[in-house]
Short mmCIF file of C-alpha atoms and ligand atoms in Angstrom, two decimals:
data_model
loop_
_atom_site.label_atom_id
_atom_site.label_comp_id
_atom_site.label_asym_id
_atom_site.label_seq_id
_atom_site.Cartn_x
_atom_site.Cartn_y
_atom_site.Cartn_z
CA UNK A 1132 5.75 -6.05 -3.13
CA UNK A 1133 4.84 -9.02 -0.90
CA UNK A 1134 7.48 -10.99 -1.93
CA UNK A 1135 10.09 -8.43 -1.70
CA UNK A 1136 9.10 -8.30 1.76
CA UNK A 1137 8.93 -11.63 3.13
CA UNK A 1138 12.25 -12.63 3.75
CA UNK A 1139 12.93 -9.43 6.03
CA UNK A 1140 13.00 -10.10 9.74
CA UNK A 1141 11.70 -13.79 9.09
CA UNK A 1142 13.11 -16.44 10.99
CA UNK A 1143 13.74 -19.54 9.15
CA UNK A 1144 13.24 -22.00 11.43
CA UNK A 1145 9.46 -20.36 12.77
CA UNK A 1146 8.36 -18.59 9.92
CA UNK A 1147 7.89 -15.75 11.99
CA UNK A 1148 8.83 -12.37 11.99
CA UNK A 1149 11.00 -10.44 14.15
CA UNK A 1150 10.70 -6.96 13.14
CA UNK A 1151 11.08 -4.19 16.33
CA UNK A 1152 11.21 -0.95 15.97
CA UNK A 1153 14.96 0.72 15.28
CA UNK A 1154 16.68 -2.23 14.39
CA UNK A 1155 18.11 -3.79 11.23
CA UNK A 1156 15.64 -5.49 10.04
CA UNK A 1157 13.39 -2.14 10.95
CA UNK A 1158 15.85 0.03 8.98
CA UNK A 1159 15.29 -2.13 5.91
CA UNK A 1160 11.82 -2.33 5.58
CA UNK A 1161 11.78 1.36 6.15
CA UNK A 1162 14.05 1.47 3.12
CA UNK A 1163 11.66 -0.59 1.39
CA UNK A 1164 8.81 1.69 2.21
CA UNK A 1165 10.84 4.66 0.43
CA UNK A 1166 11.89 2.61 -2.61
CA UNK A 1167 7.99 1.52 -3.58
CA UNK A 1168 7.08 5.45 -2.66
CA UNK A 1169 9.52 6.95 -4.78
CA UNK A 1170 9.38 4.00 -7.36
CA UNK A 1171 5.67 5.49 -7.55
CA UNK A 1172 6.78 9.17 -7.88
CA UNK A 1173 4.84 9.92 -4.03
CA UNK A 1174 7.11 12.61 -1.84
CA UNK A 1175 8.15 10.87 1.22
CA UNK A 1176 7.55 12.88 4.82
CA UNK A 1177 9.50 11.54 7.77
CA UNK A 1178 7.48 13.29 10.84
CA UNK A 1179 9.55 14.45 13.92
CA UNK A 1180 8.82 10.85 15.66
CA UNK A 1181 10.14 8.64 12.49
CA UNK A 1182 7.39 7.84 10.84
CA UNK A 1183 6.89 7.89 7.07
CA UNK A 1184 4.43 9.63 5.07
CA UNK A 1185 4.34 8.93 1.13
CA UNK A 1186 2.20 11.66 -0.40
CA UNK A 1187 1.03 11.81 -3.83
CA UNK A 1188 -0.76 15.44 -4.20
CA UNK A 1189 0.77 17.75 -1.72
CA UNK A 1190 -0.73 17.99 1.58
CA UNK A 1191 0.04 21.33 2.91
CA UNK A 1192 -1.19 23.01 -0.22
CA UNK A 1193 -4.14 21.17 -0.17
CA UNK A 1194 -4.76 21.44 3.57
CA UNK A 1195 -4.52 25.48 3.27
CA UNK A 1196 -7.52 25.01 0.40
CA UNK A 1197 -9.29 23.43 2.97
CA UNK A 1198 -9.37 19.49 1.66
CA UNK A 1199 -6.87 18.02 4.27
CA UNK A 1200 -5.79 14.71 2.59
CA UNK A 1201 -6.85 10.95 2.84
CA UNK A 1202 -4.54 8.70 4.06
CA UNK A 1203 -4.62 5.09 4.29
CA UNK A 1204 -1.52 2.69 5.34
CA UNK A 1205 -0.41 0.59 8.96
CA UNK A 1206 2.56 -0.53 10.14
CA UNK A 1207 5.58 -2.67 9.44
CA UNK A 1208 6.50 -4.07 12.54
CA UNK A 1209 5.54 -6.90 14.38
CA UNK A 1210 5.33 -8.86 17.70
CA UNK A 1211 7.99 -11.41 18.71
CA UNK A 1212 7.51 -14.71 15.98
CA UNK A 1213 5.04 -12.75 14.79
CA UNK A 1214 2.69 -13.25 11.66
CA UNK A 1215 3.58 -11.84 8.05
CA UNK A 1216 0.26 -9.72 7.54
CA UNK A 1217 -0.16 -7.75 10.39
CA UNK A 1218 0.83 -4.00 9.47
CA UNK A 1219 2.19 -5.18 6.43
CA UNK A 1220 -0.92 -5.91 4.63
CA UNK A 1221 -2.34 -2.76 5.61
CA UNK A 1222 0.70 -0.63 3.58
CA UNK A 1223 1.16 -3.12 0.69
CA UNK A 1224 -2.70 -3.10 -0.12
CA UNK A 1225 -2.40 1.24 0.32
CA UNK A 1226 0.24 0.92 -2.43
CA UNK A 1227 -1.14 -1.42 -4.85
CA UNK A 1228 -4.70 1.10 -4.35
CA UNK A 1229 -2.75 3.68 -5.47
CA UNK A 1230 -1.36 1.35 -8.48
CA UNK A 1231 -4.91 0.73 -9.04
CA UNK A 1232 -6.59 4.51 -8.74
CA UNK A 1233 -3.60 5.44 -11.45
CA UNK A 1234 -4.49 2.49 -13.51
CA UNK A 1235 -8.08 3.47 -13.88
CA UNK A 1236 -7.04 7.12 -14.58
CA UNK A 1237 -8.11 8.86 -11.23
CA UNK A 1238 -7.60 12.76 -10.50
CA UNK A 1239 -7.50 13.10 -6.74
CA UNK A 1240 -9.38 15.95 -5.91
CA UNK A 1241 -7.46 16.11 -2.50
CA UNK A 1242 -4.02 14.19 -1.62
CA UNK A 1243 -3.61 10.58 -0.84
CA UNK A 1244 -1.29 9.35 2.02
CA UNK A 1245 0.13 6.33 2.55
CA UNK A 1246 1.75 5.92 6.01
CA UNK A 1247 4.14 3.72 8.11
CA UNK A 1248 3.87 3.70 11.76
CA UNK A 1249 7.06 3.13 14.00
CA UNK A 1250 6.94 1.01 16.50
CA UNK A 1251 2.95 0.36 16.86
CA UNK A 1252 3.86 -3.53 18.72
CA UNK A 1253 5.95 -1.80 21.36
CA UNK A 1254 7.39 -4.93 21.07
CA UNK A 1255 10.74 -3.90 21.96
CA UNK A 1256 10.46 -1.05 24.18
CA UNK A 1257 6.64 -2.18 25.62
CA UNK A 1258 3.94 0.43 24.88
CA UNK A 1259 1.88 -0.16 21.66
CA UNK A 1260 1.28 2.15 18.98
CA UNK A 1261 4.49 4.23 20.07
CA UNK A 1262 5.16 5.72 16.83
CA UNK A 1263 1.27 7.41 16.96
CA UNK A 1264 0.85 8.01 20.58
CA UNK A 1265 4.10 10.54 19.98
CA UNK A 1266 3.03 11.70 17.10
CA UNK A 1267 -0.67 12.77 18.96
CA UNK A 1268 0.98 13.55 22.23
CA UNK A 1269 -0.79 10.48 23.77
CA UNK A 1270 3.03 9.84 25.44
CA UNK A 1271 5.20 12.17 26.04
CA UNK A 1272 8.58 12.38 24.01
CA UNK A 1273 10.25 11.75 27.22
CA UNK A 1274 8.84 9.27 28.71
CA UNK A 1275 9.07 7.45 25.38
CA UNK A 1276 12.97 8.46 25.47
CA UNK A 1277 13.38 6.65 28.59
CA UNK A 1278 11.84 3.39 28.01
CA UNK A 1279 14.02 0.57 27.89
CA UNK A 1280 14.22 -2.87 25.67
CA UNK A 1281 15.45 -6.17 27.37
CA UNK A 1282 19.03 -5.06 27.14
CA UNK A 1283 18.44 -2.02 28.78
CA UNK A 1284 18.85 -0.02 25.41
CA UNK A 1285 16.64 2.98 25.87
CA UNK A 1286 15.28 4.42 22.74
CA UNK A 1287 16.53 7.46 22.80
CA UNK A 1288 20.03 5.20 22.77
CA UNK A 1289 17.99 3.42 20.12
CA UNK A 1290 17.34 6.19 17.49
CA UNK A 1291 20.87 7.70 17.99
CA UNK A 1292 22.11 4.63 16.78
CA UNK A 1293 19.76 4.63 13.79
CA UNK A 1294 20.76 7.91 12.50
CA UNK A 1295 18.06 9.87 14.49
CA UNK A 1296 18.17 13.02 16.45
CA UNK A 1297 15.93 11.75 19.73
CA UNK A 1298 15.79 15.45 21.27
CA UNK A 1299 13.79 16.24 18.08
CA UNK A 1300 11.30 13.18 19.18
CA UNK A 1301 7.76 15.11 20.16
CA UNK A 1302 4.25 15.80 18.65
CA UNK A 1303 3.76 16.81 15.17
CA UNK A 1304 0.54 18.68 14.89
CA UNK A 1305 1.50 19.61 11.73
CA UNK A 1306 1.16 16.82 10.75
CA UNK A 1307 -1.64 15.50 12.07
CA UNK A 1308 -3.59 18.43 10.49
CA UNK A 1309 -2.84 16.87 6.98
CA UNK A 1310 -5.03 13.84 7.87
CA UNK A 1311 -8.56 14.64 6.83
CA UNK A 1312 -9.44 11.21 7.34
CA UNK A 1313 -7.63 8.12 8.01
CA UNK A 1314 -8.36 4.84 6.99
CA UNK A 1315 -6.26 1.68 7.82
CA UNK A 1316 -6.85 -1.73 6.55
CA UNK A 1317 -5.40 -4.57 8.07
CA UNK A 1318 -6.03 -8.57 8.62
CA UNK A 1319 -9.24 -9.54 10.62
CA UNK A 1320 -7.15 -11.00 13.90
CA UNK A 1321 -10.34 -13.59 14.96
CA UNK A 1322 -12.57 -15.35 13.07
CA UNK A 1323 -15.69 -13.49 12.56
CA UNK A 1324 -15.39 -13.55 8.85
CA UNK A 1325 -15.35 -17.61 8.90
CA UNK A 1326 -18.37 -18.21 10.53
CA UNK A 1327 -20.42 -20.04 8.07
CA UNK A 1328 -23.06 -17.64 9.16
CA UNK A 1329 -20.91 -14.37 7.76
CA UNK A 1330 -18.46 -15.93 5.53
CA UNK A 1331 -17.51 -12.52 4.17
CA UNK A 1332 -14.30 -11.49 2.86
CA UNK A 1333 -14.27 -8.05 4.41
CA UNK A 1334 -15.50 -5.99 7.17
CA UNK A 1335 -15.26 -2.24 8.29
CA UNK A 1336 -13.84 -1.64 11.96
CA UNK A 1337 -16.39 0.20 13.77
CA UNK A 1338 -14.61 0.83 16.99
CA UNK A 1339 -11.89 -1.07 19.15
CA UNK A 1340 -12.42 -2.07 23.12
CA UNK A 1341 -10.73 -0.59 26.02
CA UNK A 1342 -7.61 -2.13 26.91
CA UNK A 1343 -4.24 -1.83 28.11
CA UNK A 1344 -0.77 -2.95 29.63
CA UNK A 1345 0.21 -3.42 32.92
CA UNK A 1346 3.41 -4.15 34.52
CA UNK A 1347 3.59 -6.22 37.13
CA UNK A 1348 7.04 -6.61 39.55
CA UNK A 1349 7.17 -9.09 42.56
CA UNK A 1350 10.50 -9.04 44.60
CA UNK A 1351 12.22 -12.18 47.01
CA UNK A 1352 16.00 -12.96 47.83
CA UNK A 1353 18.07 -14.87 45.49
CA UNK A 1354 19.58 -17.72 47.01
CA UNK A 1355 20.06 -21.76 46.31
CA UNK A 1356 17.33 -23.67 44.76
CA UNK A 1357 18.37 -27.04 46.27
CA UNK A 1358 20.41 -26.17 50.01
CA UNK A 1359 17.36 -23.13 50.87
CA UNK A 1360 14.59 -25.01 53.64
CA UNK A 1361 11.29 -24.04 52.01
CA UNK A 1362 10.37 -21.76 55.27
CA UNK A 1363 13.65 -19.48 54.42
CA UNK A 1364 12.27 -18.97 50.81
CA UNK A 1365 11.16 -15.81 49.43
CA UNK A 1366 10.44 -16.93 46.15
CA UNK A 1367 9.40 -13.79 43.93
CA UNK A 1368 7.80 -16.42 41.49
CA UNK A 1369 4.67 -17.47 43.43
CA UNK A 1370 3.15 -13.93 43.92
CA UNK A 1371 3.85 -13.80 40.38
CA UNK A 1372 2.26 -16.55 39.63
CA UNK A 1373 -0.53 -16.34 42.06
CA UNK A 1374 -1.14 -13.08 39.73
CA UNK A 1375 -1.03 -14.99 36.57
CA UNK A 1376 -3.75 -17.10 37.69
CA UNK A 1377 -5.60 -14.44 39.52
CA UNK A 1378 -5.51 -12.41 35.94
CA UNK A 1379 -7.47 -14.92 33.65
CA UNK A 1380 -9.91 -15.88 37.11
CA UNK A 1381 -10.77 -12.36 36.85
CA UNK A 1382 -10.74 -12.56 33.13
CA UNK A 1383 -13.31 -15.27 33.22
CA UNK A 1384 -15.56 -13.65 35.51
CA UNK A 1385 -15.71 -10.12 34.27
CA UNK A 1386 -16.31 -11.41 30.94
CA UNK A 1387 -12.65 -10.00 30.00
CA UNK A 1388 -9.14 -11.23 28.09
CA UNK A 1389 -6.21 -10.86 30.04
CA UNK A 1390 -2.59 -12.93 29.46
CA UNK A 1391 0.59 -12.20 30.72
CA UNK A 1392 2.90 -12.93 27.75
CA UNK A 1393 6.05 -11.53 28.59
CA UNK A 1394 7.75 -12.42 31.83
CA UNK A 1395 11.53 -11.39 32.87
CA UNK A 1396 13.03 -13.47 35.67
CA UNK A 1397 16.15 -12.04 37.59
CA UNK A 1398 18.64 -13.99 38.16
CA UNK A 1399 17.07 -16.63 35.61
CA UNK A 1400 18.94 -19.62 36.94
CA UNK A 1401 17.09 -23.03 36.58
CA UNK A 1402 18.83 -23.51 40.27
CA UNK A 1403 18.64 -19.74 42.21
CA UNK A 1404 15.32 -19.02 43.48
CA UNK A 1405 14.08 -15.82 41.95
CA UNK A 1406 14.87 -12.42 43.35
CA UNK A 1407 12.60 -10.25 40.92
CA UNK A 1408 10.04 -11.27 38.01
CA UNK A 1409 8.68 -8.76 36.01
CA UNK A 1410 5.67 -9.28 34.01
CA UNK A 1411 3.60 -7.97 31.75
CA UNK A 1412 -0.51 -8.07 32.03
CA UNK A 1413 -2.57 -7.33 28.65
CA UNK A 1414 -6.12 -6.95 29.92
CA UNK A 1415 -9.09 -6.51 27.17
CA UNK A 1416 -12.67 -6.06 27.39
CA UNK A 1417 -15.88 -4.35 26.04
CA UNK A 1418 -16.56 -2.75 28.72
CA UNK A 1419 -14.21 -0.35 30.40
CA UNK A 1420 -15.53 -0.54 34.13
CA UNK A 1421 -14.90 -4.80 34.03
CA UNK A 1422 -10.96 -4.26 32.66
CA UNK A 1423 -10.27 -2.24 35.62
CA UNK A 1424 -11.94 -4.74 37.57
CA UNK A 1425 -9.31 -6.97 36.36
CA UNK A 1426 -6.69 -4.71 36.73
CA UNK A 1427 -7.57 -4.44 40.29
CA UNK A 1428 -8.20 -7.71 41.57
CA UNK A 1429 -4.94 -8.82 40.07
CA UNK A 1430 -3.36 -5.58 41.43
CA UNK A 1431 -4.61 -7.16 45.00
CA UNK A 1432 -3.40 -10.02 44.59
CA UNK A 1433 0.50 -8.87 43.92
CA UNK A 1434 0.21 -6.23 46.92
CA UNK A 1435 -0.57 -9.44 48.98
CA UNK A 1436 3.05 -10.65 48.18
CA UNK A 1437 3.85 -7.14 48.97
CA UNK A 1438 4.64 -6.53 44.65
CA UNK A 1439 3.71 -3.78 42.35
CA UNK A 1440 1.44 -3.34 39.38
CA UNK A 1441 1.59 -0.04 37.15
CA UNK A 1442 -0.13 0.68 34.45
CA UNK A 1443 2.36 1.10 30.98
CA UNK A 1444 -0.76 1.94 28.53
CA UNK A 1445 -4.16 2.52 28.54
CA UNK A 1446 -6.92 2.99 25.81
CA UNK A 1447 -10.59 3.33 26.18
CA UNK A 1448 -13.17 2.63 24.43
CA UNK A 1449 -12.47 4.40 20.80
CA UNK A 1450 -15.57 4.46 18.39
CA UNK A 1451 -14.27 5.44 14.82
CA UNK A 1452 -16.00 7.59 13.21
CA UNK A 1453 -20.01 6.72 12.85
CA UNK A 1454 -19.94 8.73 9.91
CA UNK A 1455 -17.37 7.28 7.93
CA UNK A 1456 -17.86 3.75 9.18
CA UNK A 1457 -21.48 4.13 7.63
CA UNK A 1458 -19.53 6.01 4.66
CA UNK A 1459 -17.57 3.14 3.88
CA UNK A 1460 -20.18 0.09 5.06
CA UNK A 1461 -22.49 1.88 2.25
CA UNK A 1462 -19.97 2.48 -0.57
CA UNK A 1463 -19.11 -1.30 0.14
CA UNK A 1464 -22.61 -2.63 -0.56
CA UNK A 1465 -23.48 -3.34 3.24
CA UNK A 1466 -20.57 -5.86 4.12
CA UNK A 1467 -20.21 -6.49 8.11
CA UNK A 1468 -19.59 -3.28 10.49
CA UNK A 1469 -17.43 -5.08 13.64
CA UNK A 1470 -15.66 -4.30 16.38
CA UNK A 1471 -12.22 -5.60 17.46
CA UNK A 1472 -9.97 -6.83 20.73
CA UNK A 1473 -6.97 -5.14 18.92
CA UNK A 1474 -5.02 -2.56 19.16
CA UNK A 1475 -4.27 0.03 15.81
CA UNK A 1476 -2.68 3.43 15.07
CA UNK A 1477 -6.42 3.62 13.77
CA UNK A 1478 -7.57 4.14 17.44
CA UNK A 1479 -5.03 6.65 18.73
CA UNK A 1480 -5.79 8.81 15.63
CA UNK A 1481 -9.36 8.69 16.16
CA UNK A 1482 -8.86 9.96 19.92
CA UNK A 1483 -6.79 12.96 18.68
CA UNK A 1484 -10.09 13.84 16.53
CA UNK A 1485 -8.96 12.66 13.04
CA UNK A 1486 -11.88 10.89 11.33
CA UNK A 1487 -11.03 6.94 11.12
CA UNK A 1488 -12.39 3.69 10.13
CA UNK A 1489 -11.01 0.55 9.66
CA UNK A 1490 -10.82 -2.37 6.96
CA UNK A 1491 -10.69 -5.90 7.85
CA UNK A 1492 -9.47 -8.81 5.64
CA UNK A 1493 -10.76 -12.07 6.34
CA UNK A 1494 -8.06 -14.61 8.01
CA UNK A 1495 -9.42 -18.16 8.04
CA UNK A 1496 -7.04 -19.76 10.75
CA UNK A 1497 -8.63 -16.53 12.91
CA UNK A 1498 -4.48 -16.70 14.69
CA UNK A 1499 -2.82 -13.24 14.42
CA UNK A 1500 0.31 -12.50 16.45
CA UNK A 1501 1.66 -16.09 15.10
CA UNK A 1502 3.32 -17.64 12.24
CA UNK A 1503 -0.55 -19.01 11.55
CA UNK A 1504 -1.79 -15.85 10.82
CA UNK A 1505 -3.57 -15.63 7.03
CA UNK A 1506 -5.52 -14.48 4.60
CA UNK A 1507 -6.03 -15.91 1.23
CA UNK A 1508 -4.70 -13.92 -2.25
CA UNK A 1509 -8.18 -13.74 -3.13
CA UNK A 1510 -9.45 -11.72 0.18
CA UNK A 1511 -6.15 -9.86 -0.01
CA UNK A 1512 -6.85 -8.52 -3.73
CA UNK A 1513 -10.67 -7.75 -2.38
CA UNK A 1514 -9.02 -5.60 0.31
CA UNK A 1515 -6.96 -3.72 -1.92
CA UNK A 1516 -10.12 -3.51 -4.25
CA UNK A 1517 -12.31 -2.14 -1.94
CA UNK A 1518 -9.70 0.60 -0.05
CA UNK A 1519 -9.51 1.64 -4.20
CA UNK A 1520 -13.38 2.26 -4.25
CA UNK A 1521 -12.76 4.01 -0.50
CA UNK A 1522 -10.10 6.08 -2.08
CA UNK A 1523 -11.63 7.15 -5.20
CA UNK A 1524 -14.92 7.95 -2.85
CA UNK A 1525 -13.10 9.76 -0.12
CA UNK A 1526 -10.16 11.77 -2.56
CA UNK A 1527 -12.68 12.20 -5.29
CA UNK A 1528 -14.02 15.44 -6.46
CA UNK A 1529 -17.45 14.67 -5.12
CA UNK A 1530 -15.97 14.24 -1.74
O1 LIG B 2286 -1.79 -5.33 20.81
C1 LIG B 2286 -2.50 -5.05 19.87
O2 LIG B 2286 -3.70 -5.16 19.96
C2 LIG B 2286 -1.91 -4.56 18.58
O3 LIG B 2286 -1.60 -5.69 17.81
N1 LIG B 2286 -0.75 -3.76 18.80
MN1 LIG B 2287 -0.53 -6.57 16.12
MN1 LIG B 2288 -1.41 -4.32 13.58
#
């Protein structure tokens, strides 16, 4: 399965993966996703937002007895250049624990799901975890209609053009109530698992920190870079800047992460002084209170050059469920319960009540959203080993 993916949306030169939601390279892993599902006999489910559910057991049936089904799974998408395990570890390891439940002759007393998020980077059209939020109503269909990529494509344009009805974009409670519990593995992006003093191939996600996106948009005049006297400037860069800097000051002394990672310059000559720069602020944290400390000294700062900050997404802090966490953490013989900076469908399924955890596979470089990102073959198969044991513990008759 891994190697049948790796060449889709890599870029040769990088390494890296290119992979946004509704394009090509999109439309063929999604096609991928349906040939290893039906290849395994599991009914594929396409919810009203686009993403896919491969069921083995049926989950309606199973839901009116009263055992809503497990599902496990992630996404396939990734960042810009991003890394080749993110997402796609998470719904290559659900398949092979499938592979592994049949292997040892398992009778699930309750149906197993393996899902595919759309669109959980936002990498193309800027909110994260797009494909869930829908899905759970954390964004409305139309506001997700009308966002935009960086060629102005909105994606409702976007899903028109990839065979999808956007008008039928909304929540799917329906399917939402087939989730009895939801649990998503997916590559440890840090290096807590190194540390000579853990040096554990796994962990289970216990909960993930407040954090969110923030679009920043600082105006001037366009005009000559080299025949403009500095005093007739207005040079929409430096309040831009000036909140750049002011984001990881802030950063440092609330005890936060904040970047700004994705910057659009209008006119984006090397030699016409910027009119407009939008920006994008990702501000992190453990504590709630200090992001939006962040959020507003930074938010000062671009009102001082008279700009605008507005927030594109927002999640607090989401605990997974203590239950399961301790469920899992037990049935695992005690490995490491740990928290994370990052972002997951995980999260906005747990804040629209579905019980979730999380599994982590160790990556060694600690570098996620980057070609570097890793994990050895050996972790990888302990992942997919240990989501079996979840499986069989979770879908089992004792459950
Ligand atoms: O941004 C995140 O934390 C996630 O990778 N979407
Ligand atoms: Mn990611
Ligand atoms: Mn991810």
């Amino acid at each position: 399965m891994w190697r049948d993916l790796t060449p889709i949306g890599r870029d040769d030169r990088t390494h890296g993966y290119h992979r946004f939601a509704w394009t090509r390279a999109d439309h063929t892993l999604r096609e991928w996703f349906v040939g290893e599902a039906e290849r395994r006999g599991l009914d594929v489910v396409v919810d009203r937002v686009g993403n896919q559910w491969a069921w083995w057991g049926d989950p309606d049936e199973a839901l009116a007895a009263g055992r809503p089904g497990i599902v496990t799974g992630s996404h396939l998408d990734s960042v810009p250049d991003g890394g080749a395990f993110d997402g796609p570890l998470g719904v290559v390891s659900a398949f092979a624990a499938l592979d592994a439940l049949r292997r040892d002759g398992f009778e699930p007393d309750r149906p197993i799901g393996v899902v595919n998020f759309i669109d959980e980077e936002g990498a193309r059209f800027g909110v994260a975890c797009a494909g869930s939020r829908i899905l759970t109503g954390a964004m409305t269909a139309d506001r997700a209609r009308s966002l935009t990529d960086g060629e102005g494509v909105s994606m409702a344009e976007a899903l028109r053009a990839a065979g999808r009805d956007p008008e039928g974009l909304g929540p799917d409670a329906e399917t939402v109530r087939r989730v009895g519990a939801f649990v998503e593995l997916h590559v440890e992006q840090g290096r807590h698992l190194s540390l000579p003093e853990v040096d554990q191939p796994l962990a289970v996600g216990s909960d993930i920190w407040p954090h969110g996106r923030w679009r920043i948009r600082t105006l001037g005049e366009a005009n000559h870079a080299g025949t403009t006297r500095l005093a007739d400037r207005e040079d929409a860069m430096l309040g831009f800047a000036a909140a750049v800097i002011s984001a990881r000051r802030a950063a440092e002394a609330n005890g936060c992460v904040a970047t700004v990672g994705k910057v659009v310059v209008t006119p984006g000559g090397v030699n016409a002084i910027p009119s407009e720069v939008t920006g994008w602020l990702d501000a992190r944290g453990s504590d709630e209170t200090a992001v939006r400390l962040v959020v507003d000294e930074v938010r000062e700062v671009v009102a001082d050059f008279e700009g605008l900050l507005t927030e594109d997404s927002w999640t607090g802090p989401t605990p997974f469920d203590p239950a399961l966490v301790r469920r899992l953490a037990t049935r695992l013989g005690g490995i490491p319960v740990i928290g994370t900076g990052a972002g997951h469908d995980a999260g906005i399924l747990a804040n629209a009540g579905v019980p979730t955890a999380m599994l982590f596979v160790r990556n060694p470089t600690g570098i996620s959203h980057s070609p570097e990102e890793f994990a050895t073959s050996q972790d990888c198969l302990a992942g997919v080993e240990a989501l079996t044991t979840v499986l069989t513990d979770l879908a089992g008759a004792s459950a």
